[in-house]
mmCIF file of C-alpha atoms in Angstrom:
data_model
loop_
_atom_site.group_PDB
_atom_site.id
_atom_site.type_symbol
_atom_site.label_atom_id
_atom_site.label_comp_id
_atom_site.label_asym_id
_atom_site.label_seq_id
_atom_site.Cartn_x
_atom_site.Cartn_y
_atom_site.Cartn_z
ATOM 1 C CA UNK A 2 -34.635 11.077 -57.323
ATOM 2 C CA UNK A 3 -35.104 14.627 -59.201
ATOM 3 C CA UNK A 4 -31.350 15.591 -57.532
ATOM 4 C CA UNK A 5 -30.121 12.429 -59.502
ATOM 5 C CA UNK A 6 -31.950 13.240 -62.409
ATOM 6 C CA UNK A 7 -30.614 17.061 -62.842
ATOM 7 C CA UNK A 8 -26.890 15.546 -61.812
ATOM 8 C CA UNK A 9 -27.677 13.209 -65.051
ATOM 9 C CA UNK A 10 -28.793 15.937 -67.154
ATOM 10 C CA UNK A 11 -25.897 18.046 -65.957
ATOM 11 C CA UNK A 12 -22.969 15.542 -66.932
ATOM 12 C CA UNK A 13 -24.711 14.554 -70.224
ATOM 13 C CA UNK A 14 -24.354 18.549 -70.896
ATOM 14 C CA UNK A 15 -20.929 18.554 -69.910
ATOM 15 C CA UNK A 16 -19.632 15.467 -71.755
ATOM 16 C CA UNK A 17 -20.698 16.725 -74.974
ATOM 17 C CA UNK A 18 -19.091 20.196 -74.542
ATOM 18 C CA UNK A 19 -15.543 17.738 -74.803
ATOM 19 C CA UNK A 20 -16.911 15.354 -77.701
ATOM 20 C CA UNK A 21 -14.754 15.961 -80.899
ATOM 21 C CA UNK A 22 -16.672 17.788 -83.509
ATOM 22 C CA UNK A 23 -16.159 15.432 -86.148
ATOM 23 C CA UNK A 24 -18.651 13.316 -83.833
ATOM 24 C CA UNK A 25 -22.085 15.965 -85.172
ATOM 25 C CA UNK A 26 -25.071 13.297 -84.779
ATOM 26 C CA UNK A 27 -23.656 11.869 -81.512
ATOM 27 C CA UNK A 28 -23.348 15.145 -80.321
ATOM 28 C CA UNK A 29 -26.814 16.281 -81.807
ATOM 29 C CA UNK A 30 -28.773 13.413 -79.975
ATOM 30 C CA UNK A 31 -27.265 13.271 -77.040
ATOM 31 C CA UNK A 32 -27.889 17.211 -76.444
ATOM 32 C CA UNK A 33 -31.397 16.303 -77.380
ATOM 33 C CA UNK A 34 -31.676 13.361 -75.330
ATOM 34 C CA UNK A 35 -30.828 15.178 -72.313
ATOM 35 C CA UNK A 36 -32.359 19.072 -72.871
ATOM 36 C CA UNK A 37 -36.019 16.134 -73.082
ATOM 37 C CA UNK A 38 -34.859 14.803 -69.377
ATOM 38 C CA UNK A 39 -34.430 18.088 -68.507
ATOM 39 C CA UNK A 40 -37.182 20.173 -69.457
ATOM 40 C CA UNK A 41 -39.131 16.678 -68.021
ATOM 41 C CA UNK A 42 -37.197 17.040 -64.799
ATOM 42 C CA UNK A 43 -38.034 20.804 -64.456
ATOM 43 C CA UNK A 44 -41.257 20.307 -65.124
ATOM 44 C CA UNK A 45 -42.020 18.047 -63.097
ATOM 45 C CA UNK A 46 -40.261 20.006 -60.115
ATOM 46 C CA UNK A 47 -41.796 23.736 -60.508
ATOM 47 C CA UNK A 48 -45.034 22.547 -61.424
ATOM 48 C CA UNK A 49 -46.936 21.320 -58.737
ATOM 49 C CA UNK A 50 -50.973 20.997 -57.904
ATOM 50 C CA UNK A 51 -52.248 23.820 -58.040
ATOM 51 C CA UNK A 52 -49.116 25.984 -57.444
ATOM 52 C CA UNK A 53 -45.581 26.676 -58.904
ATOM 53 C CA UNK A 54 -42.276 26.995 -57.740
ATOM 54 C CA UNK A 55 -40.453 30.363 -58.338
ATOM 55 C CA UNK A 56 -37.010 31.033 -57.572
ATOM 56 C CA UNK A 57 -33.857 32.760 -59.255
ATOM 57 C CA UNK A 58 -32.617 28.715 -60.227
ATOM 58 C CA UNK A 59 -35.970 27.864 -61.779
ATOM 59 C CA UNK A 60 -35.540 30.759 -63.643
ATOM 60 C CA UNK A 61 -32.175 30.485 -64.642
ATOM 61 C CA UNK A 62 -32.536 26.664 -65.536
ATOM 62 C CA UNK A 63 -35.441 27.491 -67.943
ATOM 63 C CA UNK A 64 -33.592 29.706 -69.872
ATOM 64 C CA UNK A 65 -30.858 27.825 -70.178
ATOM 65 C CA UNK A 66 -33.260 24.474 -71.208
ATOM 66 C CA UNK A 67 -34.347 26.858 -73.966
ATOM 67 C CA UNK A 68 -31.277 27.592 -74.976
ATOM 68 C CA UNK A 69 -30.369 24.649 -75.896
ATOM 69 C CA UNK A 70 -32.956 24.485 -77.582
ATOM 70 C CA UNK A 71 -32.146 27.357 -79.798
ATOM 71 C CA UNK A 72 -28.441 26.022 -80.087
ATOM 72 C CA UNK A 73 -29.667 23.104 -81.342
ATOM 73 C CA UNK A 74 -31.838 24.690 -83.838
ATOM 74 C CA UNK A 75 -29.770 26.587 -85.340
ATOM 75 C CA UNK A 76 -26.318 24.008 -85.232
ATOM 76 C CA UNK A 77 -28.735 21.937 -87.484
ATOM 77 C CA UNK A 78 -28.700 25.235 -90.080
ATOM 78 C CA UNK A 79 -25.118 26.649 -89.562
ATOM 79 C CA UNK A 80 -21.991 25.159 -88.563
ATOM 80 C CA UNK A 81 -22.292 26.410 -85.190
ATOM 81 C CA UNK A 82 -19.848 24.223 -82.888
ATOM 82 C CA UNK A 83 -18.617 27.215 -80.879
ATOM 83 C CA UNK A 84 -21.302 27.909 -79.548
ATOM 84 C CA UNK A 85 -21.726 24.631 -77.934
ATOM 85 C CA UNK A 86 -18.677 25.002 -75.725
ATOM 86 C CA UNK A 87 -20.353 28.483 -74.411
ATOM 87 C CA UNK A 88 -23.909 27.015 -73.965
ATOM 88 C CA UNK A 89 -23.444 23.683 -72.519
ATOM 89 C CA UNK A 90 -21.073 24.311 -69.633
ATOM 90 C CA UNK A 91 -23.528 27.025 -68.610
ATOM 91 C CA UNK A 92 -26.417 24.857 -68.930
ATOM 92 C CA UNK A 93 -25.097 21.840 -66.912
ATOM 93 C CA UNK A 94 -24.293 24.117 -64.316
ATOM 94 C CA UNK A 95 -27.996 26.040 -64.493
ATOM 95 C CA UNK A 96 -29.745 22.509 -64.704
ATOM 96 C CA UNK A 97 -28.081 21.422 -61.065
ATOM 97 C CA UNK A 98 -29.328 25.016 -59.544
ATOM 98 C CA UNK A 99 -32.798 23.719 -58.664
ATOM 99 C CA UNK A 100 -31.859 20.681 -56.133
ATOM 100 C CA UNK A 101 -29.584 23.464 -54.431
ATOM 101 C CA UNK A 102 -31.462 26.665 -54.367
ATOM 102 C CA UNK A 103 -35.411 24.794 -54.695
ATOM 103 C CA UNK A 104 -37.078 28.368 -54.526
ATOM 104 C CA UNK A 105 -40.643 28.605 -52.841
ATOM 105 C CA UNK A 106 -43.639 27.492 -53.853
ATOM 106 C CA UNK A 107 -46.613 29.957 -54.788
ATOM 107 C CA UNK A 108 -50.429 29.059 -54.872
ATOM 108 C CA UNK A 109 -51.865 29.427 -58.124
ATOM 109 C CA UNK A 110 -55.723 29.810 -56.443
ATOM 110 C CA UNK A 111 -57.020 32.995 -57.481
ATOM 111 C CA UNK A 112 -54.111 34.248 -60.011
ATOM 112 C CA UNK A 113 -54.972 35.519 -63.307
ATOM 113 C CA UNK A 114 -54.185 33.636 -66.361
ATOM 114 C CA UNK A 115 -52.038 36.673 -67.283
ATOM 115 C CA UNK A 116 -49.761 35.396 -64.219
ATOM 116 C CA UNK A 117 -48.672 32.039 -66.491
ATOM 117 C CA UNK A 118 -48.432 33.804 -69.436
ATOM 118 C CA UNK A 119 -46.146 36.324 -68.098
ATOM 119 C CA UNK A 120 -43.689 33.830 -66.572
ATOM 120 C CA UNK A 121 -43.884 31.856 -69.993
ATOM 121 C CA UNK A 122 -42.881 34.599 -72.228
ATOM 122 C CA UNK A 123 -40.459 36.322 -69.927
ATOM 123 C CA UNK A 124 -38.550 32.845 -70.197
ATOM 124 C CA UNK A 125 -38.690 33.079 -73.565
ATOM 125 C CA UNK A 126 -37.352 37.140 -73.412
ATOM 126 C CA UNK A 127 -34.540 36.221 -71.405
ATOM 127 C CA UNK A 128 -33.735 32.891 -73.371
ATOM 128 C CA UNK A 129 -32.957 34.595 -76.161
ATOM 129 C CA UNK A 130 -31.229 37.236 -75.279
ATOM 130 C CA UNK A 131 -29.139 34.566 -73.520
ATOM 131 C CA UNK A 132 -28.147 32.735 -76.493
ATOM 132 C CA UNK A 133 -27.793 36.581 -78.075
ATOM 133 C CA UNK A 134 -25.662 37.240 -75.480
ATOM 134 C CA UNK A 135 -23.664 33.873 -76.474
ATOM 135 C CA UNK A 136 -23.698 34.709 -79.860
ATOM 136 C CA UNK A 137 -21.538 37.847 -79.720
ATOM 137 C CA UNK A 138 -19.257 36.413 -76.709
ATOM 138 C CA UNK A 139 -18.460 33.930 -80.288
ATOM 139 C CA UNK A 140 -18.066 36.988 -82.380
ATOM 140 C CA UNK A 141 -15.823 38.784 -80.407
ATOM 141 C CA UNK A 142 -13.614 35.582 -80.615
ATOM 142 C CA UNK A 143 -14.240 35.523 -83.712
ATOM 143 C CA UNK A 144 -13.371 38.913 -84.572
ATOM 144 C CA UNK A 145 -9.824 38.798 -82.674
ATOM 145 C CA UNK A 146 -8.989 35.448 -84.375
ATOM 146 C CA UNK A 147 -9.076 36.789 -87.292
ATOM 147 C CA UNK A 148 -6.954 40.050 -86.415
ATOM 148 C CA UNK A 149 -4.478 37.154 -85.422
ATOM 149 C CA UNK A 150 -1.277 37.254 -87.236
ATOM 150 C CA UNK A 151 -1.351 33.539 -89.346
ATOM 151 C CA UNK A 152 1.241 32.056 -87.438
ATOM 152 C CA UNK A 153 0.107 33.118 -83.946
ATOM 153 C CA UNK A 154 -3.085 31.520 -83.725
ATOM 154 C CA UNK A 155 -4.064 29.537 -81.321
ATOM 155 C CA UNK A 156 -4.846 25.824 -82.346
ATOM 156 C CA UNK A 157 -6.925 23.220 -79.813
ATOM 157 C CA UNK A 158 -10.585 21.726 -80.668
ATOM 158 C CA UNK A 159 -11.943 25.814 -79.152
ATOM 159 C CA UNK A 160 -9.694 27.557 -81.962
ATOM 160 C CA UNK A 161 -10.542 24.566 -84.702
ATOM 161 C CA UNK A 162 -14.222 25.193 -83.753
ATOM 162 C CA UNK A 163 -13.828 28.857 -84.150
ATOM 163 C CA UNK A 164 -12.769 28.243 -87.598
ATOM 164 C CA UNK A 165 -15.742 26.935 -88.661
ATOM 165 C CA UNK A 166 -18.083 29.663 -87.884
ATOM 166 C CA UNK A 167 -20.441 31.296 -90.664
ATOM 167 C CA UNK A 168 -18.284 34.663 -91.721
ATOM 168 C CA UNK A 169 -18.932 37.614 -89.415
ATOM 169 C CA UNK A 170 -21.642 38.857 -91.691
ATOM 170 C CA UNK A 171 -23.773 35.828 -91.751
ATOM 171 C CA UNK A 172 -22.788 35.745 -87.519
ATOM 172 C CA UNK A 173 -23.999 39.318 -87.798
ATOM 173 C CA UNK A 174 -27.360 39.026 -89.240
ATOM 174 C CA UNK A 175 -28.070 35.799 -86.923
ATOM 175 C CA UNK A 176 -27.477 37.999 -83.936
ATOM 176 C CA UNK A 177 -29.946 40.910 -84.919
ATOM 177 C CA UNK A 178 -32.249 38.490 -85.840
ATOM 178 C CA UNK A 179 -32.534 36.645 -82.264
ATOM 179 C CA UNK A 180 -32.153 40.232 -80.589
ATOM 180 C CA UNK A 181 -35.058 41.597 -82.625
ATOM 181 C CA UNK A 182 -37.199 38.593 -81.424
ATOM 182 C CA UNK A 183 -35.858 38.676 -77.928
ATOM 183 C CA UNK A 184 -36.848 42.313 -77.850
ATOM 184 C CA UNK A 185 -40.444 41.636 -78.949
ATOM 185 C CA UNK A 186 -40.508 39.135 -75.844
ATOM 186 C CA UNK A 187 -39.219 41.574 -73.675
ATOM 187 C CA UNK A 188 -41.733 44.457 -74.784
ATOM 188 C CA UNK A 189 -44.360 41.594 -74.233
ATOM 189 C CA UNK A 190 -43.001 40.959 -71.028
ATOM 190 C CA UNK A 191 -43.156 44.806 -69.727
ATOM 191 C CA UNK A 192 -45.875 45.410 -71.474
ATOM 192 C CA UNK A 193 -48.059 42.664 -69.262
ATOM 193 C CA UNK A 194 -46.131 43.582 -66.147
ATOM 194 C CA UNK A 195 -47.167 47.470 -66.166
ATOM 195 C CA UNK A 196 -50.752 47.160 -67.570
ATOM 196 C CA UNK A 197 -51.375 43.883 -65.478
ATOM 197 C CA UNK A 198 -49.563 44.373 -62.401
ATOM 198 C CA UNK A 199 -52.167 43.639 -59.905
ATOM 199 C CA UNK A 200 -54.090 41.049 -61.406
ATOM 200 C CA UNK A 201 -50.011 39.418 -61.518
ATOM 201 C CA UNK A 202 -48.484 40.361 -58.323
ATOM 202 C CA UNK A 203 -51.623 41.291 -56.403
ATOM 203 C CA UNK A 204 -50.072 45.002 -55.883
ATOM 204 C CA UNK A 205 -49.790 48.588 -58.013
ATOM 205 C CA UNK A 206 -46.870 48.987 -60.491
ATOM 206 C CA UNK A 207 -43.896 50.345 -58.351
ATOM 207 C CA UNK A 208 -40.167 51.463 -59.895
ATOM 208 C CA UNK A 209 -38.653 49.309 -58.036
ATOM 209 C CA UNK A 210 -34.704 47.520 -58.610
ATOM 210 C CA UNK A 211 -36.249 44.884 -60.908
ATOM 211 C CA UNK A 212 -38.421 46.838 -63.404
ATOM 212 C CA UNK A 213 -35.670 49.748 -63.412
ATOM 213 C CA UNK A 214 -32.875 47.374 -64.464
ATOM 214 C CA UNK A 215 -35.242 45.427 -67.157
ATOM 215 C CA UNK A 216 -36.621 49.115 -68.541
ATOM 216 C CA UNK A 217 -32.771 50.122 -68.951
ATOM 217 C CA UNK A 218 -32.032 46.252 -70.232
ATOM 218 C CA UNK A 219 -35.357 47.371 -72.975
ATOM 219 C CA UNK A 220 -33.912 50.953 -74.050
ATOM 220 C CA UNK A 221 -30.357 49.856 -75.089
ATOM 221 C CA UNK A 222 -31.682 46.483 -76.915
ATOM 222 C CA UNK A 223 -34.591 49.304 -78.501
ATOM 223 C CA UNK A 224 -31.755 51.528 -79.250
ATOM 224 C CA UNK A 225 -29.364 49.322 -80.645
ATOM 225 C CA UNK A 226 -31.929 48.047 -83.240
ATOM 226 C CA UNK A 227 -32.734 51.726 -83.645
ATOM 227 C CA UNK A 228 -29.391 52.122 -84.348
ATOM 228 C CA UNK A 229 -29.118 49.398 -86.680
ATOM 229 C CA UNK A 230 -31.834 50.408 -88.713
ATOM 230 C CA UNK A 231 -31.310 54.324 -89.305
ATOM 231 C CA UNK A 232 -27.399 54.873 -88.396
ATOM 232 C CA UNK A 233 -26.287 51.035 -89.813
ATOM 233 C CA UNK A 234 -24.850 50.387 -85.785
ATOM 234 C CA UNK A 235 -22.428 47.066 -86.317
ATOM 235 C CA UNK A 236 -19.319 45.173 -85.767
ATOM 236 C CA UNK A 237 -17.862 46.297 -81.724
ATOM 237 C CA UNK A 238 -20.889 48.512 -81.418
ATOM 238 C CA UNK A 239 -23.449 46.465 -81.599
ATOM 239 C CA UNK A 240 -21.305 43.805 -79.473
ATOM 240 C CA UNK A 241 -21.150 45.910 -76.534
ATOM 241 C CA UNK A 242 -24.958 47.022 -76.674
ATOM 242 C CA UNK A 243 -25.663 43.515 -76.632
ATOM 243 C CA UNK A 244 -23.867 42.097 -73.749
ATOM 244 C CA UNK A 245 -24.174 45.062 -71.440
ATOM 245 C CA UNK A 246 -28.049 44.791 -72.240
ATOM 246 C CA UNK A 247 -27.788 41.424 -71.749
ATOM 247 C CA UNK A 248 -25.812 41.631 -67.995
ATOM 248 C CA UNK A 249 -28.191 44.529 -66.678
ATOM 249 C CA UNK A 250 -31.310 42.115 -67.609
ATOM 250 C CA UNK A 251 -29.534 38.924 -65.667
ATOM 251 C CA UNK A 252 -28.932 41.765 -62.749
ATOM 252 C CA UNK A 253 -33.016 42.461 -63.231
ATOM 253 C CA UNK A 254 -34.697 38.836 -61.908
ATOM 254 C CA UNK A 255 -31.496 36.446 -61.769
ATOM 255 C CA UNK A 256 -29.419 38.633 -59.534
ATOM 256 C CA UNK A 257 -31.894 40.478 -57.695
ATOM 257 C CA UNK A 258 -33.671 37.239 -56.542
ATOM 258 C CA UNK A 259 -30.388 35.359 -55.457
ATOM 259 C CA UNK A 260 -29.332 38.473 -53.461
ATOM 260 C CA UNK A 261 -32.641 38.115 -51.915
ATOM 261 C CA UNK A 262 -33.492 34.012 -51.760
ATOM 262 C CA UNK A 263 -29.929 33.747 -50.975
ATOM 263 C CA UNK A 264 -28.017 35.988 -49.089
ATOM 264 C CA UNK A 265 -30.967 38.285 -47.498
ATOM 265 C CA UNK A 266 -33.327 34.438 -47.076
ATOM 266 C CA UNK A 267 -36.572 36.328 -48.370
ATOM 267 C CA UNK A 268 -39.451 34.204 -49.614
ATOM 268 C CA UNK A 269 -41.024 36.366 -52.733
ATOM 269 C CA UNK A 270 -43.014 36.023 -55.640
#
């Protein structure tokens, strides 16, 4: 019944990506309608009885549910559209993941309350440096639309949607804004792995693939704000900082657990 369920959620996501944008409230509670049956769905399939299921899909279908979330948040404030067509298609196909790869399931007996909290606010970390992530994928279209000689543009709903982005300034200032939050969560989420490693994982902090890749992921989001702040970092700059951060974090828990779930057939926490 859950498989149905996250094939439902997944082709409500994907037939609003193609709804006109002329059609705004459809559109707004429809995406609503279905990120509710699918945070329910989730729910209701990583948390079990005393135990929770873990996995690179669970993971990558959380973030995803959130951000929606923040997509539809902040549609309702600024004419957003593009970003839908980046978001949706991505979570459709991250809402499915869980009825293919279902993960393991880890007892909760005995783990610190540190353990939830961890796995809640690393969600959030890597939610919004997701939609971050979308944010200046939008921007660099964006930006080479408008180097676009007049009569050479492109037209189509994508290009029309384009069009009606905030300017790059207002795009701009959105972007620090959910990368200064994300890194917050993120500095959270190291923080409480380093200091609380064995009441979370039930072993010493090690360097290993994971916290290597997430540290780096940390020092160029740190850096870029850095940047921002004392040197005025923008425009391609702060672009690339973003999505390279943003691809060595996915490598950190996303692709390091699907290597191993997946291809190698380990069970971890």
């Amino acid at each position: 019944m859950q498989t149905y369920l996250f094939v439902l959620v997944a082709l409500l996501y994907i037939g609003c990506t193609f709804l006109p944008s002329s059609r705004r409230q459809a559109i707004s509670l429809i995406v609503a309608a279905a990120w509710l049956l699918h945070g329910g769905v989730l729910w209701a399939d990583v948390v079990g009885p005393e135990e929770l299921r873990v996995g690179f899909s669970m993971m990558l279908s959380a973030t995803l549910w959130v951000s929606v979330a923040a997509y539809w948040l902040e549609n309702r404030n600024y004419t957003l559209d593009g970003l839908r067509v980046l978001v949706l298609p991505m979570a459709a196909l991250a809402a499915v993941l869980p009825a293919i790869f279902p993960g393991n399931m880890v007892p909760l007996d005995g783990k610190s309350p540190v353990f939830l909290w961890h796995i809640v606010i690393s969600i959030l970390a890597y939610s919004t440096l997701t939609i971050a992530a979308f944010h200046a994928v939008l921007m660099v279209l964006q930006e080479s639309r408008l180097h676009t000689r007049p009569g050479g543009a492109k037209g189509g709903w994508f290009g029309a949607a384009l069009d009606r982005l905030p300017a790059l300034l207002t795009m701009e200032k959105l972007l620090f804004r959910l990368i200064a939050f994300g890194f917050a969560l993120l500095t959270l989420t190291v923080l409480s792995g380093v200091v609380f490693s064995e009441q979370l994982f039930g072993k010493a902090f090690k360097w290993d693939h994971k916290t290597i890749f997430t540290m780096l992921s940390w020092a160029l989001f740190g850096l870029l704000l850095a940047g921002r702040k004392w040197q005025g970092w923008r425009g391609r700059t702060a672009l690339s900082f973003t999505l390279t951060g943003f691809a060595i974090l996915l490598l950190a828990y996303v692709g390091s657990r699907f290597v191993l779930e997946v291809v190698l057939h380990r069970v971890l926490v």
